[in-house]
């Protein structure tokens, strides 16, 4: 199955925020949306659902078919087959993260390795918890979890860690050894992990996704969040899956009144089911494109932006660029003002993100090249 690249006009007509946020002369390379036409199996399933009038209140979780579809996909793709009965449907991953924090976790500080997915920095205080950030060393050769500081945070009273696996914005697909070392630290302190694994289907060739809950002894202290929204580009349809790690956690979640976990959509469940059951050929085409765009960006950055450092991209379609060499206080702001290209400002990802930008590669190779051309224009004269 081949990808269909949409034109600028088609993307603006689509109406979502990526292409409507900024002026028409600005090239968007920021928020995590793809510039491709919807996968045909998902489109067909949605049209069928609308034709049937399937726009009422969502069915009970087990009646949607989504838990079974996720379990089958995860088992075939990653060797991790969660019990469908342990899957709780929710509106989106961050709604699930907040639900887990407030329902399953102690009222104690929460550890967040940074730079972090921006909503992580908001959900912790919204849930009434103190946040303990552990910044990545921006000069480190490889982005890794600082387990000594994680352990110190747990020793000081933290009881939950928010994990992005694969990591956004680091672009890491953590190895089994890395995750097992984290598991051992968590277990020693009786702590918990909430693992956002929304980017799991987007691990690039040569790397492997390891579900944290699949590790021996990890499931019991883990809540896993999954969704088809990133890998199949359907975030507006509102369907995510929370995998409870224990029967006690599942009972606590099922005992909540409906208002505590609402917002999922029947059309979102239709899309998720179609993605997990029939979306692999389209996903494979996406991964092929992303790998090509990754290699292209590596070459272009080396040629056109000497001194700018690109983190090795193992997963996601979001490249992390260290632009501190430009001397600019706000490289993303300069990119927009001088280059008319919209990228994410690294400072918004928390401590350790200053002087960096995040660039979206889920587009055509021509746009990737144009992004670099505009960044070169913006950063070539930092005075």
GROMACS .gro file of C-alpha atoms in nm:
model
  383
    1UNK     CA    1   0.000   0.000   0.000
    2UNK     CA    2   0.141   0.339  -0.098
    3UNK     CA    3   0.111   0.671   0.079
    4UNK     CA    4  -0.080   0.960  -0.072
    5UNK     CA    5   0.093   1.293  -0.012
    6UNK     CA    6  -0.153   1.578   0.023
    7UNK     CA    7  -0.090   1.918  -0.132
    8UNK     CA    8  -0.059   2.233   0.077
    9UNK     CA    9  -0.407   2.333  -0.036
   10UNK     CA   10  -0.555   1.997   0.064
   11UNK     CA   11  -0.384   2.010   0.402
   12UNK     CA   12  -0.516   2.358   0.478
   13UNK     CA   13  -0.863   2.255   0.365
   14UNK     CA   14  -0.848   1.962   0.607
   15UNK     CA   15  -0.891   2.217   0.884
   16UNK     CA   16  -0.680   2.065   1.165
   17UNK     CA   17  -0.444   2.280   1.366
   18UNK     CA   18  -0.113   2.188   1.203
   19UNK     CA   19  -0.185   2.371   0.877
   20UNK     CA   20  -0.432   2.636   0.998
   21UNK     CA   21  -0.246   2.775   1.300
   22UNK     CA   22  -0.002   3.002   1.117
   23UNK     CA   23  -0.011   3.229   0.813
   24UNK     CA   24  -0.025   3.080   0.465
   25UNK     CA   25   0.341   3.159   0.393
   26UNK     CA   26   0.456   2.955   0.695
   27UNK     CA   27   0.561   2.592   0.646
   28UNK     CA   28   0.431   2.385   0.940
   29UNK     CA   29   0.671   2.125   1.080
   30UNK     CA   30   0.557   2.121   1.439
   31UNK     CA   31   0.262   1.938   1.597
   32UNK     CA   32   0.249   1.558   1.558
   33UNK     CA   33   0.018   1.524   1.259
   34UNK     CA   34   0.106   1.358   0.930
   35UNK     CA   35   0.071   1.515   0.587
   36UNK     CA   36  -0.069   1.199   0.427
   37UNK     CA   37  -0.419   1.099   0.320
   38UNK     CA   38  -0.609   0.882   0.566
   39UNK     CA   39  -0.537   0.510   0.547
   40UNK     CA   40  -0.795   0.348   0.319
   41UNK     CA   41  -0.908   0.077   0.565
   42UNK     CA   42  -0.977   0.342   0.827
   43UNK     CA   43  -1.153   0.568   0.579
   44UNK     CA   44  -1.372   0.281   0.461
   45UNK     CA   45  -1.458   0.178   0.817
   46UNK     CA   46  -1.552   0.533   0.911
   47UNK     CA   47  -1.769   0.580   0.603
   48UNK     CA   48  -1.946   0.254   0.682
   49UNK     CA   49  -2.003   0.360   1.043
   50UNK     CA   50  -2.148   0.696   0.939
   51UNK     CA   51  -2.370   0.528   0.681
   52UNK     CA   52  -2.501   0.307   0.961
   53UNK     CA   53  -2.550   0.608   1.187
   54UNK     CA   54  -2.299   0.481   1.441
   55UNK     CA   55  -2.262   0.816   1.614
   56UNK     CA   56  -2.439   0.749   1.942
   57UNK     CA   57  -2.290   0.686   2.283
   58UNK     CA   58  -1.998   0.441   2.268
   59UNK     CA   59  -2.063   0.078   2.350
   60UNK     CA   60  -1.918  -0.091   2.655
   61UNK     CA   61  -1.546  -0.148   2.616
   62UNK     CA   62  -1.569  -0.521   2.551
   63UNK     CA   63  -1.836  -0.471   2.284
   64UNK     CA   64  -1.624  -0.237   2.070
   65UNK     CA   65  -1.373  -0.501   1.962
   66UNK     CA   66  -1.089  -0.259   2.034
   67UNK     CA   67  -0.936  -0.443   2.333
   68UNK     CA   68  -0.909  -0.766   2.134
   69UNK     CA   69  -0.774  -0.583   1.828
   70UNK     CA   70  -0.507  -0.410   2.037
   71UNK     CA   71  -0.406  -0.732   2.213
   72UNK     CA   72  -0.371  -0.916   1.883
   73UNK     CA   73  -0.173  -0.635   1.720
   74UNK     CA   74   0.058  -0.594   2.020
   75UNK     CA   75   0.115  -0.967   2.043
   76UNK     CA   76   0.204  -1.002   1.677
   77UNK     CA   77   0.410  -0.683   1.663
   78UNK     CA   78   0.592  -0.679   1.997
   79UNK     CA   79   0.532  -1.016   2.162
   80UNK     CA   80   0.321  -0.855   2.432
   81UNK     CA   81  -0.042  -0.971   2.450
   82UNK     CA   82  -0.230  -0.789   2.724
   83UNK     CA   83  -0.551  -0.948   2.845
   84UNK     CA   84  -0.834  -0.771   2.657
   85UNK     CA   85  -1.029  -0.769   2.983
   86UNK     CA   86  -0.760  -0.542   3.132
   87UNK     CA   87  -0.810  -0.274   2.865
   88UNK     CA   88  -1.007   0.036   2.962
   89UNK     CA   89  -1.105   0.270   2.679
   90UNK     CA   90  -1.060   0.642   2.727
   91UNK     CA   91  -1.068   0.956   2.514
   92UNK     CA   92  -0.696   1.006   2.462
   93UNK     CA   93  -0.365   0.912   2.615
   94UNK     CA   94  -0.335   1.218   2.838
   95UNK     CA   95  -0.686   1.164   2.973
   96UNK     CA   96  -0.571   0.813   3.060
   97UNK     CA   97  -0.252   0.941   3.222
   98UNK     CA   98  -0.450   1.178   3.441
   99UNK     CA   99  -0.701   0.905   3.526
  100UNK     CA  100  -0.419   0.673   3.634
  101UNK     CA  101  -0.244   0.943   3.836
  102UNK     CA  102  -0.555   1.042   4.027
  103UNK     CA  103  -0.702   0.693   4.073
  104UNK     CA  104  -0.409   0.455   4.109
  105UNK     CA  105  -0.110   0.654   4.231
  106UNK     CA  106  -0.017   0.781   4.575
  107UNK     CA  107  -0.053   1.151   4.647
  108UNK     CA  108   0.323   1.195   4.624
  109UNK     CA  109   0.573   1.360   4.389
  110UNK     CA  110   0.590   1.241   4.028
  111UNK     CA  111   0.918   1.197   3.839
  112UNK     CA  112   0.930   1.333   3.483
  113UNK     CA  113   1.249   1.295   3.276
  114UNK     CA  114   1.290   1.605   3.061
  115UNK     CA  115   1.278   1.732   2.792
  116UNK     CA  116   0.933   1.577   2.803
  117UNK     CA  117   0.616   1.566   2.598
  118UNK     CA  118   0.467   1.902   2.690
  119UNK     CA  119   0.137   1.778   2.843
  120UNK     CA  120   0.337   1.572   3.094
  121UNK     CA  121   0.447   1.902   3.245
  122UNK     CA  122   0.084   2.011   3.284
  123UNK     CA  123  -0.090   1.690   3.390
  124UNK     CA  124   0.114   1.647   3.708
  125UNK     CA  125   0.016   1.980   3.870
  126UNK     CA  126  -0.337   1.943   3.733
  127UNK     CA  127  -0.355   1.617   3.927
  128UNK     CA  128  -0.245   1.793   4.244
  129UNK     CA  129   0.101   1.637   4.254
  130UNK     CA  130   0.445   1.789   4.284
  131UNK     CA  131   0.666   1.730   3.980
  132UNK     CA  132   1.031   1.628   4.002
  133UNK     CA  133   1.207   1.686   3.670
  134UNK     CA  134   1.524   1.500   3.575
  135UNK     CA  135   1.685   1.685   3.283
  136UNK     CA  136   1.876   1.503   3.013
  137UNK     CA  137   2.234   1.619   2.971
  138UNK     CA  138   2.212   1.797   2.633
  139UNK     CA  139   2.577   1.717   2.566
  140UNK     CA  140   2.544   1.343   2.629
  141UNK     CA  141   2.625   1.120   2.334
  142UNK     CA  142   2.305   0.921   2.386
  143UNK     CA  143   1.975   1.016   2.546
  144UNK     CA  144   1.928   0.783   2.842
  145UNK     CA  145   1.734   0.774   3.165
  146UNK     CA  146   1.940   0.898   3.460
  147UNK     CA  147   1.861   0.612   3.696
  148UNK     CA  148   2.075   0.748   3.979
  149UNK     CA  149   1.861   1.060   3.989
  150UNK     CA  150   1.542   0.856   3.948
  151UNK     CA  151   1.646   0.648   4.248
  152UNK     CA  152   1.728   0.960   4.447
  153UNK     CA  153   1.385   1.104   4.369
  154UNK     CA  154   1.217   0.786   4.490
  155UNK     CA  155   1.433   0.791   4.804
  156UNK     CA  156   1.310   1.146   4.866
  157UNK     CA  157   0.946   1.039   4.846
  158UNK     CA  158   0.842   1.032   4.481
  159UNK     CA  159   0.620   0.735   4.401
  160UNK     CA  160   0.537   0.757   4.029
  161UNK     CA  161   0.740   0.798   3.711
  162UNK     CA  162   0.591   0.916   3.382
  163UNK     CA  163   0.764   0.725   3.104
  164UNK     CA  164   0.744   0.806   2.734
  165UNK     CA  165   0.831   0.477   2.559
  166UNK     CA  166   0.933   0.529   2.280
  167UNK     CA  167   1.042   0.872   2.392
  168UNK     CA  168   0.906   1.197   2.257
  169UNK     CA  169   1.104   1.419   2.199
  170UNK     CA  170   1.427   1.222   2.249
  171UNK     CA  171   1.342   0.983   1.965
  172UNK     CA  172   1.462   0.683   2.166
  173UNK     CA  173   1.336   0.325   2.151
  174UNK     CA  174   1.464   0.211   2.488
  175UNK     CA  175   1.641  -0.124   2.497
  176UNK     CA  176   1.533  -0.416   2.712
  177UNK     CA  177   1.839  -0.367   2.933
  178UNK     CA  178   1.755   0.000   2.992
  179UNK     CA  179   1.396  -0.077   3.083
  180UNK     CA  180   1.491  -0.369   3.307
  181UNK     CA  181   1.729  -0.140   3.497
  182UNK     CA  182   1.445   0.109   3.542
  183UNK     CA  183   1.212  -0.170   3.657
  184UNK     CA  184   1.461  -0.272   3.925
  185UNK     CA  185   1.481   0.083   4.060
  186UNK     CA  186   1.102   0.117   4.064
  187UNK     CA  187   1.057  -0.220   4.235
  188UNK     CA  188   1.311  -0.140   4.507
  189UNK     CA  189   1.108   0.161   4.611
  190UNK     CA  190   0.756   0.024   4.567
  191UNK     CA  191   0.688   0.293   4.309
  192UNK     CA  192   0.475   0.296   3.996
  193UNK     CA  193   0.521   0.368   3.625
  194UNK     CA  194   0.270   0.524   3.389
  195UNK     CA  195   0.402   0.436   3.044
  196UNK     CA  196   0.283   0.637   2.745
  197UNK     CA  197   0.348   0.403   2.450
  198UNK     CA  198   0.151   0.589   2.185
  199UNK     CA  199   0.456   0.596   1.953
  200UNK     CA  200   0.519   0.221   1.981
  201UNK     CA  201   0.404   0.143   1.623
  202UNK     CA  202   0.646   0.409   1.496
  203UNK     CA  203   0.975   0.241   1.587
  204UNK     CA  204   1.204   0.274   1.286
  205UNK     CA  205   1.384  -0.012   1.108
  206UNK     CA  206   1.675  -0.153   1.305
  207UNK     CA  207   1.512  -0.089   1.642
  208UNK     CA  208   1.254  -0.270   1.853
  209UNK     CA  209   0.975  -0.160   2.083
  210UNK     CA  210   0.980  -0.322   2.425
  211UNK     CA  211   0.656  -0.274   2.615
  212UNK     CA  212   0.756  -0.183   2.970
  213UNK     CA  213   0.474  -0.394   3.115
  214UNK     CA  214   0.604  -0.699   2.926
  215UNK     CA  215   0.912  -0.718   3.150
  216UNK     CA  216   0.909  -0.979   3.425
  217UNK     CA  217   0.770  -0.823   3.741
  218UNK     CA  218   0.680  -0.490   3.581
  219UNK     CA  219   0.311  -0.525   3.493
  220UNK     CA  220   0.195  -0.508   3.854
  221UNK     CA  221   0.331  -0.156   3.901
  222UNK     CA  222   0.253  -0.030   3.549
  223UNK     CA  223  -0.030   0.144   3.371
  224UNK     CA  224   0.021   0.145   2.993
  225UNK     CA  225  -0.143   0.391   2.753
  226UNK     CA  226  -0.180   0.310   2.384
  227UNK     CA  227  -0.362   0.465   2.089
  228UNK     CA  228  -0.378   0.442   1.712
  229UNK     CA  229  -0.390   0.820   1.693
  230UNK     CA  230  -0.021   0.891   1.624
  231UNK     CA  231   0.071   0.598   1.399
  232UNK     CA  232  -0.244   0.622   1.184
  233UNK     CA  233  -0.299   0.999   1.217
  234UNK     CA  234  -0.644   1.000   1.377
  235UNK     CA  235  -0.599   1.208   1.696
  236UNK     CA  236  -0.924   1.396   1.650
  237UNK     CA  237  -1.134   1.080   1.673
  238UNK     CA  238  -1.069   1.029   2.045
  239UNK     CA  239  -0.993   0.669   2.128
  240UNK     CA  240  -0.711   0.551   2.351
  241UNK     CA  241  -0.653   0.234   2.547
  242UNK     CA  242  -0.541   0.207   2.909
  243UNK     CA  243  -0.399  -0.132   3.003
  244UNK     CA  244  -0.431  -0.197   3.375
  245UNK     CA  245  -0.139  -0.388   3.521
  246UNK     CA  246  -0.322  -0.566   3.801
  247UNK     CA  247  -0.668  -0.684   3.896
  248UNK     CA  248  -0.672  -0.434   4.182
  249UNK     CA  249  -0.602  -0.148   3.942
  250UNK     CA  250  -0.869  -0.271   3.704
  251UNK     CA  251  -1.127  -0.292   3.983
  252UNK     CA  252  -1.045   0.062   4.093
  253UNK     CA  253  -1.086   0.194   3.740
  254UNK     CA  254  -1.407   0.003   3.671
  255UNK     CA  255  -1.556   0.130   3.998
  256UNK     CA  256  -1.531   0.493   3.889
  257UNK     CA  257  -1.849   0.675   3.786
  258UNK     CA  258  -1.878   0.727   3.409
  259UNK     CA  259  -1.810   1.100   3.437
  260UNK     CA  260  -1.457   1.021   3.561
  261UNK     CA  261  -1.366   0.864   3.227
  262UNK     CA  262  -1.569   1.000   2.941
  263UNK     CA  263  -1.487   1.156   2.607
  264UNK     CA  264  -1.411   0.853   2.394
  265UNK     CA  265  -1.587   0.836   2.060
  266UNK     CA  266  -1.760   0.550   1.877
  267UNK     CA  267  -1.597   0.669   1.555
  268UNK     CA  268  -1.263   0.670   1.733
  269UNK     CA  269  -1.316   0.310   1.833
  270UNK     CA  270  -1.409   0.223   1.474
  271UNK     CA  271  -1.085   0.382   1.353
  272UNK     CA  272  -0.874   0.212   1.620
  273UNK     CA  273  -1.021  -0.129   1.543
  274UNK     CA  274  -0.958  -0.084   1.171
  275UNK     CA  275  -0.603   0.041   1.233
  276UNK     CA  276  -0.505  -0.253   1.451
  277UNK     CA  277  -0.676  -0.512   1.232
  278UNK     CA  278  -0.615  -0.382   0.880
  279UNK     CA  279  -0.371  -0.092   0.904
  280UNK     CA  280  -0.035  -0.269   0.894
  281UNK     CA  281   0.030  -0.227   0.518
  282UNK     CA  282  -0.028   0.149   0.545
  283UNK     CA  283   0.186   0.167   0.859
  284UNK     CA  284   0.465  -0.018   0.681
  285UNK     CA  285   0.458   0.243   0.404
  286UNK     CA  286   0.471   0.519   0.666
  287UNK     CA  287   0.775   0.362   0.833
  288UNK     CA  288   0.950   0.331   0.498
  289UNK     CA  289   0.889   0.701   0.431
  290UNK     CA  290   0.996   0.804   0.780
  291UNK     CA  291   1.323   0.613   0.754
  292UNK     CA  292   1.395   0.779   0.418
  293UNK     CA  293   1.312   1.122   0.560
  294UNK     CA  294   1.527   1.056   0.867
  295UNK     CA  295   1.826   0.975   0.647
  296UNK     CA  296   1.754   1.281   0.431
  297UNK     CA  297   1.740   1.510   0.732
  298UNK     CA  298   2.066   1.371   0.871
  299UNK     CA  299   2.238   1.448   0.540
  300UNK     CA  300   2.085   1.792   0.499
  301UNK     CA  301   2.163   1.899   0.854
  302UNK     CA  302   2.525   1.792   0.809
  303UNK     CA  303   2.552   1.978   0.478
  304UNK     CA  304   2.350   2.292   0.543
  305UNK     CA  305   2.350   2.338   0.921
  306UNK     CA  306   2.702   2.257   1.041
  307UNK     CA  307   2.717   2.268   1.418
  308UNK     CA  308   2.350   2.180   1.461
  309UNK     CA  309   2.324   1.838   1.620
  310UNK     CA  310   2.045   1.593   1.547
  311UNK     CA  311   1.970   1.327   1.807
  312UNK     CA  312   1.974   0.974   1.667
  313UNK     CA  313   1.614   0.905   1.569
  314UNK     CA  314   1.512   0.549   1.658
  315UNK     CA  315   1.137   0.601   1.684
  316UNK     CA  316   0.863   0.859   1.623
  317UNK     CA  317   0.862   1.103   1.334
  318UNK     CA  318   0.980   1.391   1.552
  319UNK     CA  319   1.345   1.490   1.517
  320UNK     CA  320   1.521   1.668   1.804
  321UNK     CA  321   1.775   1.929   1.690
  322UNK     CA  322   2.028   2.098   1.917
  323UNK     CA  323   2.059   2.451   1.779
  324UNK     CA  324   2.252   2.607   2.067
  325UNK     CA  325   2.543   2.666   1.830
  326UNK     CA  326   2.342   2.941   1.662
  327UNK     CA  327   2.372   3.157   1.970
  328UNK     CA  328   2.003   3.239   1.942
  329UNK     CA  329   1.802   3.266   2.261
  330UNK     CA  330   1.501   3.123   2.078
  331UNK     CA  331   1.592   2.925   1.765
  332UNK     CA  332   1.228   2.832   1.705
  333UNK     CA  333   1.122   3.195   1.719
  334UNK     CA  334   1.393   3.290   1.469
  335UNK     CA  335   1.285   3.002   1.245
  336UNK     CA  336   0.933   3.141   1.233
  337UNK     CA  337   1.024   3.508   1.202
  338UNK     CA  338   1.313   3.482   0.957
  339UNK     CA  339   1.258   3.148   0.785
  340UNK     CA  340   0.876   3.123   0.791
  341UNK     CA  341   0.893   2.766   0.918
  342UNK     CA  342   0.705   2.658   1.230
  343UNK     CA  343   0.889   2.410   1.454
  344UNK     CA  344   0.838   2.333   1.822
  345UNK     CA  345   1.039   2.538   2.070
  346UNK     CA  346   1.253   2.306   2.281
  347UNK     CA  347   1.205   2.525   2.589
  348UNK     CA  348   0.839   2.420   2.604
  349UNK     CA  349   0.952   2.061   2.671
  350UNK     CA  350   1.094   2.157   3.010
  351UNK     CA  351   1.444   2.169   3.160
  352UNK     CA  352   1.711   2.063   2.914
  353UNK     CA  353   1.512   2.172   2.610
  354UNK     CA  354   1.638   2.528   2.578
  355UNK     CA  355   1.815   2.598   2.250
  356UNK     CA  356   1.658   2.295   2.081
  357UNK     CA  357   1.374   2.251   1.833
  358UNK     CA  358   1.153   1.958   1.737
  359UNK     CA  359   1.088   1.895   1.368
  360UNK     CA  360   0.805   1.685   1.221
  361UNK     CA  361   0.920   1.446   0.944
  362UNK     CA  362   0.584   1.289   0.858
  363UNK     CA  363   0.561   1.465   0.526
  364UNK     CA  364   0.705   1.460   0.176
  365UNK     CA  365   1.083   1.461   0.121
  366UNK     CA  366   1.041   1.787  -0.068
  367UNK     CA  367   0.898   1.952   0.243
  368UNK     CA  368   1.178   1.810   0.458
  369UNK     CA  369   1.429   1.973   0.225
  370UNK     CA  370   1.234   2.299   0.234
  371UNK     CA  371   1.228   2.293   0.615
  372UNK     CA  372   1.607   2.273   0.620
  373UNK     CA  373   1.637   2.547   0.358
  374UNK     CA  374   1.424   2.776   0.572
  375UNK     CA  375   1.610   2.687   0.892
  376UNK     CA  376   1.936   2.766   0.713
  377UNK     CA  377   1.797   3.105   0.614
  378UNK     CA  378   1.678   3.172   0.968
  379UNK     CA  379   1.987   3.055   1.153
  380UNK     CA  380   2.257   3.145   0.904
  381UNK     CA  381   2.293   3.494   1.050
  382UNK     CA  382   2.220   3.472   1.422
  383UNK     CA  383   2.315   3.834   1.484
   0.00000   0.00000   0.00000
